[in-house]
CSV table of N, CA and C in Angstrom, one decimal:
chain,number,residue,atom,x,y,z
A,1,UNK,N,-36.8,31.8,10.8
A,1,UNK,CA,-37.5,33.0,10.7
A,1,UNK,C,-38.8,32.7,9.9
A,2,UNK,N,-39.9,33.2,10.3
A,2,UNK,CA,-41.1,33.0,9.6
A,2,UNK,C,-41.5,34.3,8.9
A,3,UNK,N,-42.4,34.1,7.9
A,3,UNK,CA,-42.8,35.2,7.1
A,3,UNK,C,-44.1,35.8,7.6
A,4,UNK,N,-44.5,35.4,8.9
A,4,UNK,CA,-45.7,35.8,9.4
A,4,UNK,C,-45.7,37.0,10.3
A,5,UNK,N,-44.4,37.5,10.7
A,5,UNK,CA,-44.3,38.6,11.5
A,5,UNK,C,-44.6,39.9,10.8
A,6,UNK,N,-45.1,40.9,11.5
A,6,UNK,CA,-45.5,42.2,10.9
A,6,UNK,C,-44.2,42.9,10.4
A,7,UNK,N,-44.3,43.6,9.3
A,7,UNK,CA,-43.2,44.3,8.6
A,7,UNK,C,-42.5,45.2,9.5
A,8,UNK,N,-43.3,46.0,10.4
A,8,UNK,CA,-42.7,47.0,11.2
A,8,UNK,C,-41.8,46.5,12.3
A,9,UNK,N,-41.7,45.2,12.5
A,9,UNK,CA,-40.8,44.6,13.5
A,9,UNK,C,-39.4,44.6,12.8
A,10,UNK,N,-39.3,44.6,11.5
A,10,UNK,CA,-38.1,44.6,10.8
A,10,UNK,C,-37.2,43.5,10.9
A,11,UNK,N,-37.8,42.3,11.1
A,11,UNK,CA,-37.0,41.0,11.3
A,11,UNK,C,-36.4,40.6,9.9
A,12,UNK,N,-36.8,41.1,8.8
A,12,UNK,CA,-36.3,40.8,7.6
A,12,UNK,C,-35.6,42.0,6.9
A,13,UNK,N,-35.4,43.0,7.6
A,13,UNK,CA,-34.7,44.3,7.2
A,13,UNK,C,-35.5,45.3,6.5
A,14,UNK,N,-36.9,45.1,6.9
A,14,UNK,CA,-37.8,46.2,6.3
A,14,UNK,C,-37.4,47.7,6.6
A,15,UNK,N,-36.8,47.9,7.7
A,15,UNK,CA,-36.5,49.3,8.1
A,15,UNK,C,-35.4,49.8,7.2
A,16,UNK,N,-34.6,49.0,6.7
A,16,UNK,CA,-33.6,49.4,5.7
A,16,UNK,C,-34.2,49.9,4.5
A,17,UNK,N,-35.2,49.2,4.0
A,17,UNK,CA,-35.9,49.6,2.8
A,17,UNK,C,-36.7,50.9,3.0
A,18,UNK,N,-37.3,51.1,4.1
A,18,UNK,CA,-38.0,52.4,4.4
A,18,UNK,C,-37.0,53.5,4.3
A,19,UNK,N,-35.9,53.3,5.0
A,19,UNK,CA,-34.8,54.4,5.1
A,19,UNK,C,-34.2,54.6,3.8
A,20,UNK,N,-34.1,53.6,2.9
A,20,UNK,CA,-33.6,53.7,1.5
A,20,UNK,C,-34.5,54.6,0.7
A,21,UNK,N,-35.7,54.4,0.8
A,21,UNK,CA,-36.7,55.2,0.0
A,21,UNK,C,-36.7,56.6,0.5
A,22,UNK,N,-36.6,56.8,1.7
A,22,UNK,CA,-36.5,58.2,2.2
A,22,UNK,C,-35.3,58.9,1.8
A,23,UNK,N,-34.1,58.3,1.8
A,23,UNK,CA,-32.9,58.8,1.3
A,23,UNK,C,-33.0,59.1,-0.3
A,24,UNK,N,-33.6,58.2,-1.0
A,24,UNK,CA,-33.7,58.4,-2.4
A,24,UNK,C,-34.6,59.6,-2.7
A,25,UNK,N,-35.7,59.7,-2.0
A,25,UNK,CA,-36.6,60.9,-2.2
A,25,UNK,C,-35.9,62.2,-1.9
A,26,UNK,N,-35.0,62.1,-0.9
A,26,UNK,CA,-34.3,63.4,-0.5
A,26,UNK,C,-33.2,63.7,-1.6
A,27,UNK,N,-32.7,62.7,-2.2
A,27,UNK,CA,-31.8,62.9,-3.4
A,27,UNK,C,-32.5,63.5,-4.5
A,28,UNK,N,-33.6,63.0,-4.8
A,28,UNK,CA,-34.5,63.4,-5.9
A,28,UNK,C,-34.9,64.9,-5.8
A,29,UNK,N,-35.3,65.2,-4.6
A,29,UNK,CA,-35.8,66.6,-4.4
A,29,UNK,C,-34.6,67.7,-4.1
A,30,UNK,N,-33.4,67.1,-4.0
A,30,UNK,CA,-32.3,68.0,-3.8
A,30,UNK,C,-32.1,69.2,-4.7
A,31,UNK,N,-32.3,69.1,-6.0
A,31,UNK,CA,-32.2,70.2,-6.9
A,31,UNK,C,-33.3,71.4,-6.6
A,32,UNK,N,-34.4,71.0,-5.9
A,32,UNK,CA,-35.4,72.0,-5.7
A,32,UNK,C,-35.4,72.3,-4.1
A,33,UNK,N,-34.3,72.0,-3.4
A,33,UNK,CA,-34.1,72.3,-2.0
A,33,UNK,C,-34.2,73.9,-1.9
A,34,UNK,N,-34.7,74.4,-0.8
A,34,UNK,CA,-34.8,75.8,-0.6
A,34,UNK,C,-33.6,76.6,-0.6
A,35,UNK,N,-32.5,76.0,-0.2
A,35,UNK,CA,-31.2,76.7,-0.2
A,35,UNK,C,-30.2,76.2,-1.2
A,36,UNK,N,-30.7,75.9,-2.4
A,36,UNK,CA,-30.0,75.4,-3.4
A,36,UNK,C,-28.7,76.3,-3.7
A,37,UNK,N,-27.6,75.7,-4.0
A,37,UNK,CA,-26.3,76.5,-4.3
A,37,UNK,C,-26.5,76.9,-5.7
A,38,UNK,N,-25.6,78.0,-6.1
A,38,UNK,CA,-25.6,78.4,-7.5
A,38,UNK,C,-25.1,77.3,-8.4
A,39,UNK,N,-25.4,77.4,-9.7
A,39,UNK,CA,-24.9,76.3,-10.6
A,39,UNK,C,-23.4,76.2,-10.6
A,40,UNK,N,-22.8,75.1,-11.0
A,40,UNK,CA,-21.5,74.9,-11.1
A,40,UNK,C,-20.8,75.9,-11.9
A,41,UNK,N,-19.7,76.5,-11.5
A,41,UNK,CA,-19.0,77.5,-12.3
A,41,UNK,C,-18.4,76.9,-13.6
A,42,UNK,N,-18.3,77.7,-14.6
A,42,UNK,CA,-17.8,77.3,-15.9
A,42,UNK,C,-16.3,77.1,-15.7
A,43,UNK,N,-15.6,76.2,-16.3
A,43,UNK,CA,-16.1,75.2,-17.2
A,43,UNK,C,-16.6,73.9,-16.5
A,44,UNK,N,-16.5,73.9,-15.1
A,44,UNK,CA,-16.8,72.7,-14.4
A,44,UNK,C,-18.3,72.3,-14.5
A,45,UNK,N,-19.1,73.3,-14.9
A,45,UNK,CA,-20.6,73.0,-15.0
A,45,UNK,C,-20.9,72.0,-16.1
A,46,UNK,N,-20.2,72.2,-17.2
A,46,UNK,CA,-20.6,71.3,-18.3
A,46,UNK,C,-20.0,69.9,-18.0
A,47,UNK,N,-18.7,69.8,-17.4
A,47,UNK,CA,-18.1,68.7,-17.1
A,47,UNK,C,-18.9,67.8,-16.1
A,48,UNK,N,-19.5,68.6,-15.1
A,48,UNK,CA,-20.3,68.0,-14.0
A,48,UNK,C,-21.5,67.4,-14.6
A,49,UNK,N,-22.2,68.1,-15.6
A,49,UNK,CA,-23.3,67.6,-16.2
A,49,UNK,C,-23.0,66.4,-17.1
A,50,UNK,N,-21.9,66.4,-17.8
A,50,UNK,CA,-21.6,65.1,-18.6
A,50,UNK,C,-21.3,64.0,-17.7
A,51,UNK,N,-20.5,64.2,-16.7
A,51,UNK,CA,-20.2,63.1,-15.7
A,51,UNK,C,-21.5,62.7,-15.0
A,52,UNK,N,-22.4,63.6,-14.6
A,52,UNK,CA,-23.6,63.3,-14.0
A,52,UNK,C,-24.5,62.4,-14.9
A,53,UNK,N,-24.6,62.8,-16.1
A,53,UNK,CA,-25.4,62.0,-17.1
A,53,UNK,C,-24.8,60.6,-17.3
A,54,UNK,N,-23.5,60.5,-17.3
A,54,UNK,CA,-22.8,59.2,-17.5
A,54,UNK,C,-23.0,58.3,-16.3
A,55,UNK,N,-23.0,58.9,-15.0
A,55,UNK,CA,-23.2,58.2,-13.8
A,55,UNK,C,-24.6,57.8,-13.6
A,56,UNK,N,-25.6,58.7,-14.0
A,56,UNK,CA,-27.0,58.3,-14.0
A,56,UNK,C,-27.3,57.2,-14.9
A,57,UNK,N,-26.8,57.3,-16.1
A,57,UNK,CA,-27.0,56.2,-17.1
A,57,UNK,C,-26.4,54.8,-16.6
A,58,UNK,N,-25.2,54.9,-16.2
A,58,UNK,CA,-24.5,53.7,-15.7
A,58,UNK,C,-25.2,53.1,-14.4
A,59,UNK,N,-25.7,54.0,-13.6
A,59,UNK,CA,-26.4,53.6,-12.4
A,59,UNK,C,-27.8,52.9,-12.8
A,60,UNK,N,-28.5,53.5,-13.7
A,60,UNK,CA,-29.7,52.8,-14.3
A,60,UNK,C,-29.4,51.5,-14.8
A,61,UNK,N,-28.4,51.5,-15.6
A,61,UNK,CA,-28.0,50.1,-16.2
A,61,UNK,C,-27.6,49.1,-15.2
A,62,UNK,N,-26.9,49.5,-14.2
A,62,UNK,CA,-26.5,48.6,-13.1
A,62,UNK,C,-27.8,48.0,-12.4
A,63,UNK,N,-28.6,48.9,-12.0
A,63,UNK,CA,-29.9,48.6,-11.3
A,63,UNK,C,-30.7,47.6,-12.1
A,64,UNK,N,-30.9,48.0,-13.4
A,64,UNK,CA,-31.8,47.1,-14.3
A,64,UNK,C,-31.2,45.8,-14.5
A,65,UNK,N,-29.8,45.8,-14.7
A,65,UNK,CA,-29.1,44.5,-14.9
A,65,UNK,C,-29.2,43.6,-13.6
A,66,UNK,N,-29.1,44.3,-12.4
A,66,UNK,CA,-29.2,43.5,-11.2
A,66,UNK,C,-30.6,42.9,-11.1
A,67,UNK,N,-31.6,43.6,-11.2
A,67,UNK,CA,-32.9,43.2,-11.2
A,67,UNK,C,-33.1,42.0,-12.2
A,68,UNK,N,-32.7,42.2,-13.4
A,68,UNK,CA,-32.8,41.2,-14.5
A,68,UNK,C,-32.1,39.9,-14.1
A,69,UNK,N,-30.8,40.1,-13.6
A,69,UNK,CA,-30.0,38.8,-13.2
A,69,UNK,C,-30.7,38.1,-12.0
A,70,UNK,N,-31.3,38.8,-11.1
A,70,UNK,CA,-31.8,38.1,-9.9
A,70,UNK,C,-33.1,37.3,-10.3
A,71,UNK,N,-33.8,37.9,-11.3
A,71,UNK,CA,-35.1,37.2,-11.6
A,71,UNK,C,-36.0,36.9,-10.5
A,72,UNK,N,-36.4,35.7,-10.3
A,72,UNK,CA,-37.3,35.2,-9.3
A,72,UNK,C,-36.7,35.4,-7.9
A,73,UNK,N,-35.4,35.6,-7.8
A,73,UNK,CA,-34.8,35.7,-6.4
A,73,UNK,C,-34.9,37.0,-5.9
A,74,UNK,N,-35.5,38.0,-6.7
A,74,UNK,CA,-35.6,39.4,-6.3
A,74,UNK,C,-36.6,39.5,-5.1
A,75,UNK,N,-36.1,40.3,-4.0
A,75,UNK,CA,-37.1,40.6,-3.0
A,75,UNK,C,-36.7,42.1,-2.6
A,76,UNK,N,-37.7,42.8,-2.0
A,76,UNK,CA,-37.5,44.1,-1.7
A,76,UNK,C,-36.7,44.3,-0.3
A,77,UNK,N,-36.7,43.2,0.5
A,77,UNK,CA,-36.1,43.3,1.7
A,77,UNK,C,-34.6,42.5,1.6
A,78,UNK,N,-33.8,42.8,2.5
A,78,UNK,CA,-32.5,42.2,2.4
A,78,UNK,C,-32.4,40.7,2.8
A,79,UNK,N,-33.4,40.2,3.5
A,79,UNK,CA,-33.5,38.8,3.9
A,79,UNK,C,-33.8,38.0,2.7
A,80,UNK,N,-33.0,37.0,2.3
A,80,UNK,CA,-33.2,36.2,1.1
A,80,UNK,C,-34.6,35.4,1.1
A,81,UNK,N,-35.2,35.3,0.0
A,81,UNK,CA,-36.5,34.6,-0.2
A,81,UNK,C,-36.2,33.1,0.0
A,82,UNK,N,-37.2,32.4,0.6
A,82,UNK,CA,-37.1,31.0,0.7
A,82,UNK,C,-37.1,30.4,-0.7
A,83,UNK,N,-36.2,29.3,-0.8
A,83,UNK,CA,-36.1,28.8,-2.1
A,83,UNK,C,-35.3,29.5,-3.1
A,84,UNK,N,-34.6,30.5,-2.7
A,84,UNK,CA,-33.8,31.3,-3.6
A,84,UNK,C,-32.5,30.6,-3.9
A,85,UNK,N,-31.8,31.0,-4.9
A,85,UNK,CA,-30.5,30.4,-5.2
A,85,UNK,C,-29.5,31.6,-5.3
A,86,UNK,N,-28.2,31.3,-5.1
A,86,UNK,CA,-27.2,32.2,-5.1
A,86,UNK,C,-26.9,32.6,-6.6
A,87,UNK,N,-26.9,33.9,-6.9
A,87,UNK,CA,-26.6,34.4,-8.3
A,87,UNK,C,-25.3,34.9,-8.3
A,88,UNK,N,-24.4,34.3,-9.1
A,88,UNK,CA,-23.0,34.9,-9.1
A,88,UNK,C,-22.6,35.1,-10.6
A,89,UNK,N,-23.6,35.1,-11.5
A,89,UNK,CA,-23.2,35.3,-13.0
A,89,UNK,C,-23.8,36.7,-13.4
A,90,UNK,N,-23.5,37.0,-14.7
A,90,UNK,CA,-24.0,38.3,-15.2
A,90,UNK,C,-23.2,39.4,-14.4
A,91,UNK,N,-24.0,40.5,-14.1
A,91,UNK,CA,-23.3,41.6,-13.4
A,91,UNK,C,-22.8,41.2,-12.0
A,92,UNK,N,-23.5,40.2,-11.5
A,92,UNK,CA,-23.2,39.7,-10.1
A,92,UNK,C,-21.8,39.0,-10.1
A,93,UNK,N,-21.2,38.7,-11.2
A,93,UNK,CA,-19.9,38.2,-11.3
A,93,UNK,C,-18.8,39.3,-11.3
A,94,UNK,N,-19.3,40.6,-11.3
A,94,UNK,CA,-18.5,41.8,-11.2
A,94,UNK,C,-18.6,42.5,-9.9
A,95,UNK,N,-19.8,42.5,-9.3
A,95,UNK,CA,-20.1,43.2,-8.2
A,95,UNK,C,-21.3,42.5,-7.4
A,96,UNK,N,-21.2,42.5,-6.1
A,96,UNK,CA,-22.1,41.7,-5.3
A,96,UNK,C,-23.5,42.4,-5.2
A,97,UNK,N,-23.6,43.7,-5.2
A,97,UNK,CA,-24.8,44.4,-5.1
A,97,UNK,C,-25.0,45.4,-6.1
A,98,UNK,N,-25.2,44.9,-7.4
A,98,UNK,CA,-25.4,45.9,-8.5
A,98,UNK,C,-26.6,46.8,-8.4
A,99,UNK,N,-27.7,46.4,-7.7
A,99,UNK,CA,-28.8,47.3,-7.6
A,99,UNK,C,-28.4,48.4,-6.7
A,100,UNK,N,-27.8,48.1,-5.5
A,100,UNK,CA,-27.4,49.2,-4.7
A,100,UNK,C,-26.4,50.1,-5.4
A,101,UNK,N,-25.5,49.4,-6.1
A,101,UNK,CA,-24.4,50.3,-6.8
A,101,UNK,C,-25.1,51.2,-7.8
A,102,UNK,N,-26.2,50.7,-8.5
A,102,UNK,CA,-27.0,51.5,-9.4
A,102,UNK,C,-27.6,52.7,-8.8
A,103,UNK,N,-28.2,52.4,-7.6
A,103,UNK,CA,-28.8,53.5,-6.8
A,103,UNK,C,-27.8,54.5,-6.4
A,104,UNK,N,-26.7,54.2,-6.0
A,104,UNK,CA,-25.6,55.0,-5.5
A,104,UNK,C,-25.1,55.8,-6.7
A,105,UNK,N,-24.7,55.2,-7.7
A,105,UNK,CA,-24.1,55.8,-8.9
A,105,UNK,C,-25.2,56.8,-9.6
A,106,UNK,N,-26.5,56.3,-9.6
A,106,UNK,CA,-27.5,57.2,-10.1
A,106,UNK,C,-27.8,58.4,-9.4
A,107,UNK,N,-27.7,58.2,-8.0
A,107,UNK,CA,-27.9,59.4,-7.1
A,107,UNK,C,-26.8,60.5,-7.1
A,108,UNK,N,-25.6,60.1,-7.3
A,108,UNK,CA,-24.5,60.9,-7.6
A,108,UNK,C,-24.6,61.7,-8.9
A,109,UNK,N,-25.0,60.8,-9.8
A,109,UNK,CA,-25.1,61.4,-11.2
A,109,UNK,C,-26.3,62.4,-11.2
A,110,UNK,N,-27.3,62.2,-10.5
A,110,UNK,CA,-28.5,63.1,-10.4
A,110,UNK,C,-28.0,64.5,-9.9
A,111,UNK,N,-27.2,64.4,-8.8
A,111,UNK,CA,-26.8,65.5,-8.1
A,111,UNK,C,-25.8,66.4,-9.0
A,112,UNK,N,-25.0,65.7,-9.7
A,112,UNK,CA,-24.0,66.4,-10.5
A,112,UNK,C,-24.7,66.9,-11.8
A,113,UNK,N,-25.6,66.1,-12.4
A,113,UNK,CA,-26.3,66.6,-13.6
A,113,UNK,C,-27.1,67.9,-13.4
A,114,UNK,N,-27.7,67.9,-12.2
A,114,UNK,CA,-28.6,69.1,-11.9
A,114,UNK,C,-28.0,70.2,-11.0
A,115,UNK,N,-26.7,70.0,-10.7
A,115,UNK,CA,-26.0,70.9,-9.9
A,115,UNK,C,-26.5,71.1,-8.5
A,116,UNK,N,-26.8,70.0,-7.8
A,116,UNK,CA,-27.4,70.0,-6.5
A,116,UNK,C,-26.5,69.4,-5.5
A,117,UNK,N,-25.7,70.3,-4.8
A,117,UNK,CA,-24.9,69.7,-3.7
A,117,UNK,C,-25.6,69.0,-2.6
A,118,UNK,N,-26.9,69.4,-2.4
A,118,UNK,CA,-27.7,68.8,-1.3
A,118,UNK,C,-27.9,67.4,-1.7
A,119,UNK,N,-28.2,67.1,-3.0
A,119,UNK,CA,-28.4,65.7,-3.5
A,119,UNK,C,-27.2,64.9,-3.4
A,120,UNK,N,-26.0,65.6,-3.6
A,120,UNK,CA,-24.7,64.8,-3.5
A,120,UNK,C,-24.5,64.5,-2.0
A,121,UNK,N,-24.9,65.3,-1.1
A,121,UNK,CA,-24.8,65.0,0.3
A,121,UNK,C,-25.7,63.8,0.7
A,122,UNK,N,-26.9,63.9,0.1
A,122,UNK,CA,-27.9,62.7,0.4
A,122,UNK,C,-27.5,61.5,-0.3
A,123,UNK,N,-26.7,61.6,-1.4
A,123,UNK,CA,-26.2,60.4,-2.1
A,123,UNK,C,-25.1,59.8,-1.3
A,124,UNK,N,-24.2,60.6,-0.7
A,124,UNK,CA,-23.3,60.1,0.2
A,124,UNK,C,-23.9,59.4,1.4
A,125,UNK,N,-25.0,60.0,2.0
A,125,UNK,CA,-25.7,59.2,3.1
A,125,UNK,C,-26.3,57.9,2.6
A,126,UNK,N,-26.9,57.9,1.4
A,126,UNK,CA,-27.4,56.7,0.8
A,126,UNK,C,-26.4,55.6,0.6
A,127,UNK,N,-25.1,56.1,0.2
A,127,UNK,CA,-24.0,55.1,0.1
A,127,UNK,C,-23.8,54.5,1.4
A,128,UNK,N,-23.7,55.3,2.5
A,128,UNK,CA,-23.5,54.7,3.8
A,128,UNK,C,-24.5,53.8,4.3
A,129,UNK,N,-25.8,54.2,4.0
A,129,UNK,CA,-27.0,53.4,4.3
A,129,UNK,C,-26.9,52.0,3.6
A,130,UNK,N,-26.7,52.1,2.4
A,130,UNK,CA,-26.6,50.8,1.5
A,130,UNK,C,-25.5,49.9,1.9
A,131,UNK,N,-24.3,50.5,2.4
A,131,UNK,CA,-23.2,49.7,2.8
A,131,UNK,C,-23.6,49.0,4.1
A,132,UNK,N,-24.3,49.6,5.0
A,132,UNK,CA,-24.7,49.0,6.2
A,132,UNK,C,-25.8,47.9,6.0
A,133,UNK,N,-26.7,48.3,5.1
A,133,UNK,CA,-27.7,47.3,4.7
A,133,UNK,C,-27.1,46.1,4.0
A,134,UNK,N,-26.1,46.3,3.2
A,134,UNK,CA,-25.5,45.1,2.6
A,134,UNK,C,-24.8,44.2,3.5
A,135,UNK,N,-24.2,44.8,4.6
A,135,UNK,CA,-23.5,44.0,5.6
A,135,UNK,C,-24.5,43.0,6.3
A,136,UNK,N,-25.7,43.5,6.6
A,136,UNK,CA,-26.7,42.7,7.2
A,136,UNK,C,-27.2,41.7,6.2
A,137,UNK,N,-27.4,42.1,5.0
A,137,UNK,CA,-27.8,41.2,3.9
A,137,UNK,C,-26.9,39.9,3.7
A,138,UNK,N,-25.5,40.4,3.8
A,138,UNK,CA,-24.5,39.4,3.5
A,138,UNK,C,-24.3,38.4,4.7
A,139,UNK,N,-24.6,38.9,5.9
A,139,UNK,CA,-24.6,38.0,7.0
A,139,UNK,C,-25.8,36.9,6.8
A,140,UNK,N,-27.0,37.3,6.4
A,140,UNK,CA,-28.1,36.3,6.1
A,140,UNK,C,-27.6,35.4,4.9
A,141,UNK,N,-26.9,36.0,3.8
A,141,UNK,CA,-26.6,35.2,2.7
A,141,UNK,C,-25.6,34.2,3.0
A,142,UNK,N,-24.6,34.5,3.9
A,142,UNK,CA,-23.6,33.5,4.4
A,142,UNK,C,-24.3,32.4,5.1
A,143,UNK,N,-25.4,32.7,6.0
A,143,UNK,CA,-26.1,31.8,6.6
A,143,UNK,C,-26.8,30.7,5.7
A,144,UNK,N,-27.4,31.3,4.6
A,144,UNK,CA,-28.2,30.5,3.6
A,144,UNK,C,-27.3,29.8,2.6
A,145,UNK,N,-26.3,30.4,2.2
A,145,UNK,CA,-25.4,29.8,1.1
A,145,UNK,C,-24.0,29.5,1.6
A,146,UNK,N,-23.6,28.4,1.6
A,146,UNK,CA,-22.2,28.1,2.1
A,146,UNK,C,-21.1,28.6,1.3
A,147,UNK,N,-21.4,28.8,-0.1
A,147,UNK,CA,-20.5,29.3,-1.0
A,147,UNK,C,-20.3,30.8,-1.0
A,148,UNK,N,-21.1,31.5,-0.2
A,148,UNK,CA,-21.1,33.0,-0.2
A,148,UNK,C,-19.9,33.7,0.3
A,149,UNK,N,-19.2,33.0,1.3
A,149,UNK,CA,-18.0,33.5,1.8
A,149,UNK,C,-16.9,33.7,0.7
A,150,UNK,N,-16.8,32.5,-0.1
A,150,UNK,CA,-15.7,32.5,-1.2
A,150,UNK,C,-16.1,33.6,-2.2
A,151,UNK,N,-17.4,33.7,-2.5
A,151,UNK,CA,-17.9,34.7,-3.5
A,151,UNK,C,-17.6,36.1,-3.0
A,152,UNK,N,-17.6,36.4,-1.7
A,152,UNK,CA,-17.3,37.6,-1.1
A,152,UNK,C,-15.8,38.0,-1.3
A,153,UNK,N,-14.9,36.9,-1.3
A,153,UNK,CA,-13.5,37.1,-1.3
A,153,UNK,C,-13.1,37.5,-2.8
A,154,UNK,N,-13.9,37.1,-3.8
A,154,UNK,CA,-13.4,37.2,-5.1
A,154,UNK,C,-14.2,38.4,-5.9
A,155,UNK,N,-15.3,38.8,-5.3
A,155,UNK,CA,-16.0,39.9,-6.0
A,155,UNK,C,-16.2,41.0,-5.1
A,156,UNK,N,-16.0,42.3,-5.7
A,156,UNK,CA,-16.1,43.6,-4.9
A,156,UNK,C,-17.7,43.7,-4.5
A,157,UNK,N,-17.9,44.6,-3.5
A,157,UNK,CA,-19.2,44.7,-2.9
A,157,UNK,C,-20.1,45.8,-3.6
A,158,UNK,N,-19.6,47.0,-3.7
A,158,UNK,CA,-20.6,48.1,-4.2
A,158,UNK,C,-20.0,48.9,-5.3
A,159,UNK,N,-18.7,49.0,-5.5
A,159,UNK,CA,-18.1,49.7,-6.6
A,159,UNK,C,-17.2,48.8,-7.4
A,160,UNK,N,-17.4,48.5,-8.6
A,160,UNK,CA,-16.5,47.5,-9.4
A,160,UNK,C,-15.0,47.9,-9.3
A,161,UNK,N,-14.3,46.9,-9.0
A,161,UNK,CA,-12.8,47.1,-9.0
A,161,UNK,C,-12.3,48.0,-7.9
A,162,UNK,N,-13.2,48.6,-7.1
A,162,UNK,CA,-12.8,49.6,-6.0
A,162,UNK,C,-13.2,49.1,-4.6
A,163,UNK,N,-14.5,48.9,-4.4
A,163,UNK,CA,-15.0,48.5,-3.0
A,163,UNK,C,-16.2,47.5,-3.2
């Protein structure tokens, strides 16, 4: 694969990134959606806000740590950079896609914190998109790194200890 092809052909997974940003934007505007539901009923409202804040902070932490651990290997597209190395330490020792996990957790946290069921629905759609994106990315990673298949067997994909 060459780096000379136009981005719109999507040979490196650019279309996933475009869809990801659209879904994130929809999550963010969910609290101001025209048909916003009423706030969570008491006492669930305060619990939803606390859980939402915790998930948003955890998500931000995962995303930041994922970016930090990748360092120079970071790329916006799912296709691995030329000359990259497989990172399996730091948060990548606990989860294979901490940036995606952070976006997912943060999106659900946002929806809970601001009482936006529309954001929660878009967060679920984002989860599905990032799961599909990660499958394509992992196929490329297995091609590039012989040890990736063993890493997949021992480390969860998107949710620590769960999935």
